[in-house]
mmCIF file of C-alpha atoms and ligand atoms in Angstrom:
data_model
loop_
_atom_site.group_PDB
_atom_site.id
_atom_site.type_symbol
_atom_site.label_atom_id
_atom_site.label_comp_id
_atom_site.label_asym_id
_atom_site.label_seq_id
_atom_site.Cartn_x
_atom_site.Cartn_y
_atom_site.Cartn_z
ATOM 1 C CA UNK P 35 21.308 -15.973 7.749
ATOM 2 C CA UNK P 36 18.421 -17.246 9.882
ATOM 3 C CA UNK P 37 15.212 -16.770 7.827
ATOM 4 C CA UNK P 38 13.178 -16.532 11.021
ATOM 5 C CA UNK P 39 15.378 -13.826 12.519
ATOM 6 C CA UNK P 40 16.084 -11.670 9.474
ATOM 7 C CA UNK P 41 13.975 -8.951 7.895
ATOM 8 C CA UNK P 42 15.160 -7.540 4.578
ATOM 9 C CA UNK P 43 14.141 -3.998 3.688
ATOM 10 C CA UNK P 44 13.739 -3.811 -0.102
ATOM 11 C CA UNK P 45 15.703 -0.589 -0.430
ATOM 12 C CA UNK P 46 19.251 0.696 -0.869
ATOM 13 C CA UNK P 47 18.375 3.861 1.029
ATOM 14 C CA UNK P 48 20.466 3.907 4.253
ATOM 15 C CA UNK P 49 18.105 6.465 5.865
ATOM 16 C CA UNK P 50 15.060 4.231 5.422
ATOM 17 C CA UNK P 51 16.971 1.199 6.698
ATOM 18 C CA UNK P 52 18.193 3.097 9.766
ATOM 19 C CA UNK P 53 14.686 4.320 10.578
ATOM 20 C CA UNK P 54 13.255 0.792 10.483
ATOM 21 C CA UNK P 55 16.229 -0.719 12.320
ATOM 22 C CA UNK P 56 15.785 1.824 15.134
ATOM 23 C CA UNK P 57 12.052 1.234 15.235
ATOM 24 C CA UNK P 58 12.537 -2.521 15.670
ATOM 25 C CA UNK P 59 15.253 -2.265 18.321
ATOM 26 C CA UNK P 60 14.551 -4.804 21.040
ATOM 27 C CA UNK P 61 12.964 -7.393 18.751
ATOM 28 C CA UNK P 62 14.999 -10.560 18.063
ATOM 29 C CA UNK P 63 15.367 -9.714 14.390
ATOM 30 C CA UNK P 64 18.263 -8.469 12.253
ATOM 31 C CA UNK P 65 17.346 -5.793 9.738
ATOM 32 C CA UNK P 66 19.206 -5.996 6.396
ATOM 33 C CA UNK P 67 18.818 -4.110 3.146
ATOM 34 C CA UNK P 68 19.578 -4.857 -0.510
ATOM 35 C CA UNK P 69 23.192 -3.688 -0.135
ATOM 36 C CA UNK P 70 23.801 -6.685 2.149
ATOM 37 C CA UNK P 71 23.281 -9.034 -0.811
ATOM 38 C CA UNK P 72 24.772 -9.530 -4.278
ATOM 39 C CA UNK P 73 23.196 -8.067 -7.411
ATOM 40 C CA UNK P 74 19.401 -8.459 -7.446
ATOM 41 C CA UNK P 75 17.257 -7.767 -10.535
ATOM 42 C CA UNK P 76 15.259 -4.521 -10.437
ATOM 43 C CA UNK P 77 11.563 -4.861 -9.669
ATOM 44 C CA UNK P 78 9.286 -3.406 -12.323
ATOM 45 C CA UNK P 79 6.948 -1.089 -10.429
ATOM 46 C CA UNK P 80 4.140 -1.060 -12.963
ATOM 47 C CA UNK P 81 1.204 -1.397 -10.566
ATOM 48 C CA UNK P 82 -1.614 1.121 -10.617
ATOM 49 C CA UNK P 83 -1.839 1.500 -6.869
ATOM 50 C CA UNK P 84 0.619 2.020 -4.017
ATOM 51 C CA UNK P 85 -0.444 -1.381 -2.575
ATOM 52 C CA UNK P 86 0.372 -3.178 -5.813
ATOM 53 C CA UNK P 87 3.824 -1.655 -6.114
ATOM 54 C CA UNK P 88 4.652 -2.240 -2.463
ATOM 55 C CA UNK P 89 3.592 -5.886 -2.816
ATOM 56 C CA UNK P 90 5.514 -6.319 -6.079
ATOM 57 C CA UNK P 91 8.695 -5.114 -4.381
ATOM 58 C CA UNK P 92 8.310 -7.154 -1.189
ATOM 59 C CA UNK P 93 7.186 -10.422 -2.786
ATOM 60 C CA UNK P 94 9.706 -10.315 -5.652
ATOM 61 C CA UNK P 95 12.630 -9.651 -3.320
ATOM 62 C CA UNK P 96 11.431 -12.182 -0.775
ATOM 63 C CA UNK P 97 11.209 -14.923 -3.420
ATOM 64 C CA UNK P 98 14.689 -14.154 -4.734
ATOM 65 C CA UNK P 99 16.367 -14.036 -1.333
ATOM 66 C CA UNK P 100 14.228 -16.649 0.414
ATOM 67 C CA UNK P 101 13.823 -14.222 3.320
ATOM 68 C CA UNK P 102 10.938 -12.199 4.773
ATOM 69 C CA UNK P 103 11.020 -8.785 3.134
ATOM 70 C CA UNK P 104 9.485 -5.402 3.903
ATOM 71 C CA UNK P 105 8.948 -2.734 1.292
ATOM 72 C CA UNK P 106 7.149 0.567 1.231
ATOM 73 C CA UNK P 107 5.640 2.611 -1.522
ATOM 74 C CA UNK P 108 4.546 6.159 -0.998
ATOM 75 C CA UNK P 109 3.638 9.322 -2.799
ATOM 76 C CA UNK P 110 1.608 12.491 -2.865
ATOM 77 C CA UNK P 111 -2.014 12.663 -4.051
ATOM 78 C CA UNK P 112 -3.457 16.070 -4.859
ATOM 79 C CA UNK P 113 -7.240 16.517 -4.844
ATOM 80 C CA UNK P 114 -7.469 19.112 -7.624
ATOM 81 C CA UNK P 115 -5.306 16.903 -9.866
ATOM 82 C CA UNK P 116 -7.510 13.812 -9.429
ATOM 83 C CA UNK P 117 -4.931 12.162 -7.209
ATOM 84 C CA UNK P 118 -1.824 12.959 -9.310
ATOM 85 C CA UNK P 119 1.128 12.639 -9.028
ATOM 86 C CA UNK P 120 0.244 9.526 -6.950
ATOM 87 C CA UNK P 121 2.270 6.472 -7.936
ATOM 88 C CA UNK P 122 4.228 8.693 -10.345
ATOM 89 C CA UNK P 123 5.418 11.016 -7.543
ATOM 90 C CA UNK P 124 9.128 10.235 -7.990
ATOM 91 C CA UNK P 125 9.044 10.855 -11.761
ATOM 92 C CA UNK P 126 6.270 13.420 -12.099
ATOM 93 C CA UNK P 127 8.417 15.838 -14.126
ATOM 94 C CA UNK P 128 10.136 13.075 -16.124
ATOM 95 C CA UNK P 129 12.089 9.843 -15.728
ATOM 96 C CA UNK P 130 15.129 11.256 -13.886
ATOM 97 C CA UNK P 131 13.489 14.369 -12.491
ATOM 98 C CA UNK P 132 14.954 15.989 -9.389
ATOM 99 C CA UNK P 133 12.844 16.808 -6.328
ATOM 100 C CA UNK P 134 12.987 20.498 -7.283
ATOM 101 C CA UNK P 135 11.722 19.769 -10.810
ATOM 102 C CA UNK P 136 8.855 17.653 -9.459
ATOM 103 C CA UNK P 137 7.838 20.419 -7.033
ATOM 104 C CA UNK P 138 8.063 23.000 -9.801
ATOM 105 C CA UNK P 139 5.782 20.957 -12.070
ATOM 106 C CA UNK P 140 3.305 20.446 -9.247
ATOM 107 C CA UNK P 141 3.110 24.188 -8.533
ATOM 108 C CA UNK P 142 2.687 24.896 -12.244
ATOM 109 C CA UNK P 143 -0.127 22.335 -12.580
ATOM 110 C CA UNK P 144 -1.872 23.798 -9.531
ATOM 111 C CA UNK P 145 -1.473 27.419 -10.590
ATOM 112 C CA UNK P 146 -4.737 29.277 -10.056
ATOM 113 C CA UNK P 147 -6.349 26.367 -8.248
ATOM 114 C CA UNK P 148 -8.130 27.298 -5.016
ATOM 115 C CA UNK P 149 -8.322 23.690 -3.903
ATOM 116 C CA UNK P 150 -4.822 22.933 -2.566
ATOM 117 C CA UNK P 151 -5.760 19.831 -0.518
ATOM 118 C CA UNK P 152 -3.270 16.975 -0.710
ATOM 119 C CA UNK P 153 -2.295 13.839 1.168
ATOM 120 C CA UNK P 154 0.816 11.732 1.397
ATOM 121 C CA UNK P 155 0.065 8.004 1.289
ATOM 122 C CA UNK P 156 2.265 5.160 2.434
ATOM 123 C CA UNK P 157 1.762 1.420 2.075
ATOM 124 C CA UNK P 158 4.053 -1.061 3.781
ATOM 125 C CA UNK P 159 4.088 -4.652 2.624
ATOM 126 C CA UNK P 160 5.793 -7.544 4.407
ATOM 127 C CA UNK P 161 6.023 -10.659 2.252
ATOM 128 C CA UNK P 162 7.381 -14.173 2.609
ATOM 129 C CA UNK P 163 8.703 -16.311 -0.295
ATOM 130 C CA UNK P 164 5.387 -18.172 -0.718
ATOM 131 C CA UNK P 165 3.743 -14.897 -1.772
ATOM 132 C CA UNK P 166 1.696 -14.272 1.383
ATOM 133 C CA UNK P 167 1.891 -10.710 2.660
ATOM 134 C CA UNK P 168 0.784 -8.315 5.375
ATOM 135 C CA UNK P 169 -0.101 -4.705 4.588
ATOM 136 C CA UNK P 170 -0.042 -1.505 6.656
ATOM 137 C CA UNK P 171 -1.059 1.865 5.346
ATOM 138 C CA UNK P 172 -1.434 5.424 6.469
ATOM 139 C CA UNK P 173 -1.997 8.922 5.147
ATOM 140 C CA UNK P 174 -1.128 12.467 6.143
ATOM 141 C CA UNK P 175 -3.299 15.405 5.070
ATOM 142 C CA UNK P 176 -1.960 18.825 4.179
ATOM 143 C CA UNK P 177 -2.130 21.726 1.759
ATOM 144 C CA UNK P 178 0.106 22.581 -1.203
ATOM 145 C CA UNK P 179 1.639 26.066 -0.917
ATOM 146 C CA UNK P 180 2.247 28.381 -3.857
ATOM 147 C CA UNK P 181 5.996 28.624 -3.226
ATOM 148 C CA UNK P 182 8.412 26.183 -1.540
ATOM 149 C CA UNK P 183 9.514 26.804 2.073
ATOM 150 C CA UNK P 184 12.235 25.150 4.171
ATOM 151 C CA UNK P 185 15.407 23.161 3.639
ATOM 152 C CA UNK P 186 14.803 19.838 5.387
ATOM 153 C CA UNK P 187 13.382 16.580 4.110
ATOM 154 C CA UNK P 188 13.082 15.483 0.509
ATOM 155 C CA UNK P 189 10.603 15.159 -2.346
ATOM 156 C CA UNK P 190 7.567 17.394 -1.976
ATOM 157 C CA UNK P 191 8.325 18.404 1.628
ATOM 158 C CA UNK P 192 9.011 22.103 0.808
ATOM 159 C CA UNK P 193 5.570 22.558 -0.765
ATOM 160 C CA UNK P 194 3.604 20.380 1.672
ATOM 161 C CA UNK P 195 2.166 22.594 4.419
ATOM 162 C CA UNK P 196 1.031 20.761 7.536
ATOM 163 C CA UNK P 197 -1.633 22.960 9.242
ATOM 164 C CA UNK P 198 -1.242 21.389 12.708
ATOM 165 C CA UNK P 199 2.386 22.635 12.873
ATOM 166 C CA UNK P 200 1.768 25.733 10.770
ATOM 167 C CA UNK P 201 4.895 24.730 8.827
ATOM 168 C CA UNK P 202 5.894 22.780 5.745
ATOM 169 C CA UNK P 203 7.440 19.333 6.126
ATOM 170 C CA UNK P 204 10.744 20.940 5.064
ATOM 171 C CA UNK P 205 10.587 23.333 8.057
ATOM 172 C CA UNK P 206 10.353 20.654 10.763
ATOM 173 C CA UNK P 207 12.855 18.141 12.118
ATOM 174 C CA UNK P 208 13.034 14.487 11.063
ATOM 175 C CA UNK P 209 11.640 13.471 14.477
ATOM 176 C CA UNK P 210 8.689 15.873 14.253
ATOM 177 C CA UNK P 211 7.906 14.685 10.749
ATOM 178 C CA UNK P 212 8.109 11.029 11.744
ATOM 179 C CA UNK P 213 5.477 11.581 14.475
ATOM 180 C CA UNK P 214 2.832 12.718 11.994
ATOM 181 C CA UNK P 215 3.929 11.511 8.567
ATOM 182 C CA UNK P 216 2.293 8.818 6.456
ATOM 183 C CA UNK P 217 5.408 6.608 6.713
ATOM 184 C CA UNK P 218 5.958 7.217 10.433
ATOM 185 C CA UNK P 219 2.359 6.318 11.252
ATOM 186 C CA UNK P 220 2.319 3.179 9.077
ATOM 187 C CA UNK P 221 5.633 2.011 10.545
ATOM 188 C CA UNK P 222 4.458 2.561 14.123
ATOM 189 C CA UNK P 223 1.252 0.669 13.409
ATOM 190 C CA UNK P 224 3.411 -2.238 12.239
ATOM 191 C CA UNK P 225 5.681 -1.995 15.287
ATOM 192 C CA UNK P 226 2.715 -2.004 17.666
ATOM 193 C CA UNK P 227 1.907 -5.525 16.553
ATOM 194 C CA UNK P 228 5.363 -6.702 15.627
ATOM 195 C CA UNK P 229 5.127 -9.690 17.978
ATOM 196 C CA UNK P 230 2.221 -10.891 15.856
ATOM 197 C CA UNK P 231 4.155 -10.106 12.668
ATOM 198 C CA UNK P 232 7.043 -12.305 13.831
ATOM 199 C CA UNK P 233 4.640 -15.121 14.663
ATOM 200 C CA UNK P 234 3.022 -14.758 11.244
ATOM 201 C CA UNK P 235 6.455 -14.898 9.575
ATOM 202 C CA UNK P 236 7.290 -18.029 11.541
ATOM 203 C CA UNK P 237 4.082 -19.761 10.443
ATOM 204 C CA UNK P 238 4.409 -18.675 6.810
ATOM 205 C CA UNK P 239 8.076 -19.407 6.176
ATOM 206 C CA UNK P 240 8.435 -22.577 4.108
ATOM 207 C CA UNK P 241 11.119 -24.273 6.222
ATOM 208 C CA UNK P 242 11.578 -28.064 6.177
ATOM 209 C CA UNK P 243 13.023 -28.224 9.650
ATOM 210 C CA UNK P 244 10.453 -25.979 11.330
ATOM 211 C CA UNK P 245 8.312 -28.782 12.701
ATOM 212 C CA UNK P 246 10.799 -31.482 13.465
ATOM 213 C CA UNK P 247 9.470 -34.993 14.234
ATOM 214 C CA UNK P 248 12.853 -36.139 15.448
ATOM 215 C CA UNK P 249 13.596 -36.554 19.125
HETATM 216 P P1 IMP B 299 9.068 6.236 -2.151
HETATM 217 O O1 IMP B 299 7.997 5.254 -2.503
HETATM 218 O O2 IMP B 299 9.293 6.346 -0.677
HETATM 219 O O3 IMP B 299 10.319 6.033 -2.930
HETATM 220 O O4 IMP B 299 8.505 7.668 -2.569
HETATM 221 C C1 IMP B 299 8.171 7.988 -3.922
HETATM 222 C C2 IMP B 299 8.148 9.485 -4.109
HETATM 223 O O5 IMP B 299 7.049 10.045 -3.368
HETATM 224 C C3 IMP B 299 9.390 10.208 -3.601
HETATM 225 O O6 IMP B 299 10.369 10.246 -4.595
HETATM 226 C C4 IMP B 299 8.830 11.599 -3.309
HETATM 227 O O7 IMP B 299 8.755 12.354 -4.490
HETATM 228 C C5 IMP B 299 7.425 11.304 -2.829
HETATM 229 N N1 IMP B 299 7.395 11.186 -1.361
HETATM 230 C C6 IMP B 299 7.139 10.066 -0.632
HETATM 231 N N2 IMP B 299 7.201 10.314 0.680
HETATM 232 C C7 IMP B 299 7.508 11.624 0.796
HETATM 233 C C8 IMP B 299 7.721 12.475 1.922
HETATM 234 O O8 IMP B 299 7.669 12.088 3.103
HETATM 235 N N3 IMP B 299 8.014 13.751 1.636
HETATM 236 C C9 IMP B 299 8.088 14.236 0.376
HETATM 237 N N4 IMP B 299 7.920 13.493 -0.704
HETATM 238 C C10 IMP B 299 7.616 12.186 -0.507
#
């Protein structure tokens, strides 16, 4: 596996991998994910910010595999709840909570609140085995409804109303969501300068044979 032509996505989610692979079509890079490798220890995501957790995932995996690695960390921050569920978005209603249980808890915690402002946040981190990393981040503002609407998407999509579309994220297609979502915007920002990212990876990768003195 050529470390200068491989980008590992620190996920086992085939949807996420596909999205990034499609986004980077045309670049001389092969996108892999954790399922392309043997068993890898779990990263402990105990950071207090999205940036910290994204960096933990990318740098840990990159060190283990010796390959440039991209990870993302995202979640929902609700104004009236002082930013909760935030980094705890996936397990807001408990360790193995389902999406429906998380949404239900959110609606319960917001019951009676007039302030329904919320934002999805996404941080993308690309790290190399030395520990250096690049970061991209984006947000998407919306409003939390009082009852879920729509069947698409995942997580908090059915309760996240996006005023510009007059619909929840669970009532729009994957393509529509990707155009405006926190993750879509952060990923496109990265793609817009992916030539520079590849150059950065090249300069950062600790390879003995990179600058050969031999004829
Ligand atoms: P992850 O960092 O992408 O795994 O996201 C963590 C959690 O944040 C997910 O389990 C969801 O609960 C929530 N989340 C992140 N992005 C979205 C989204 O686009 N829609 C709905 N929920 C999301």
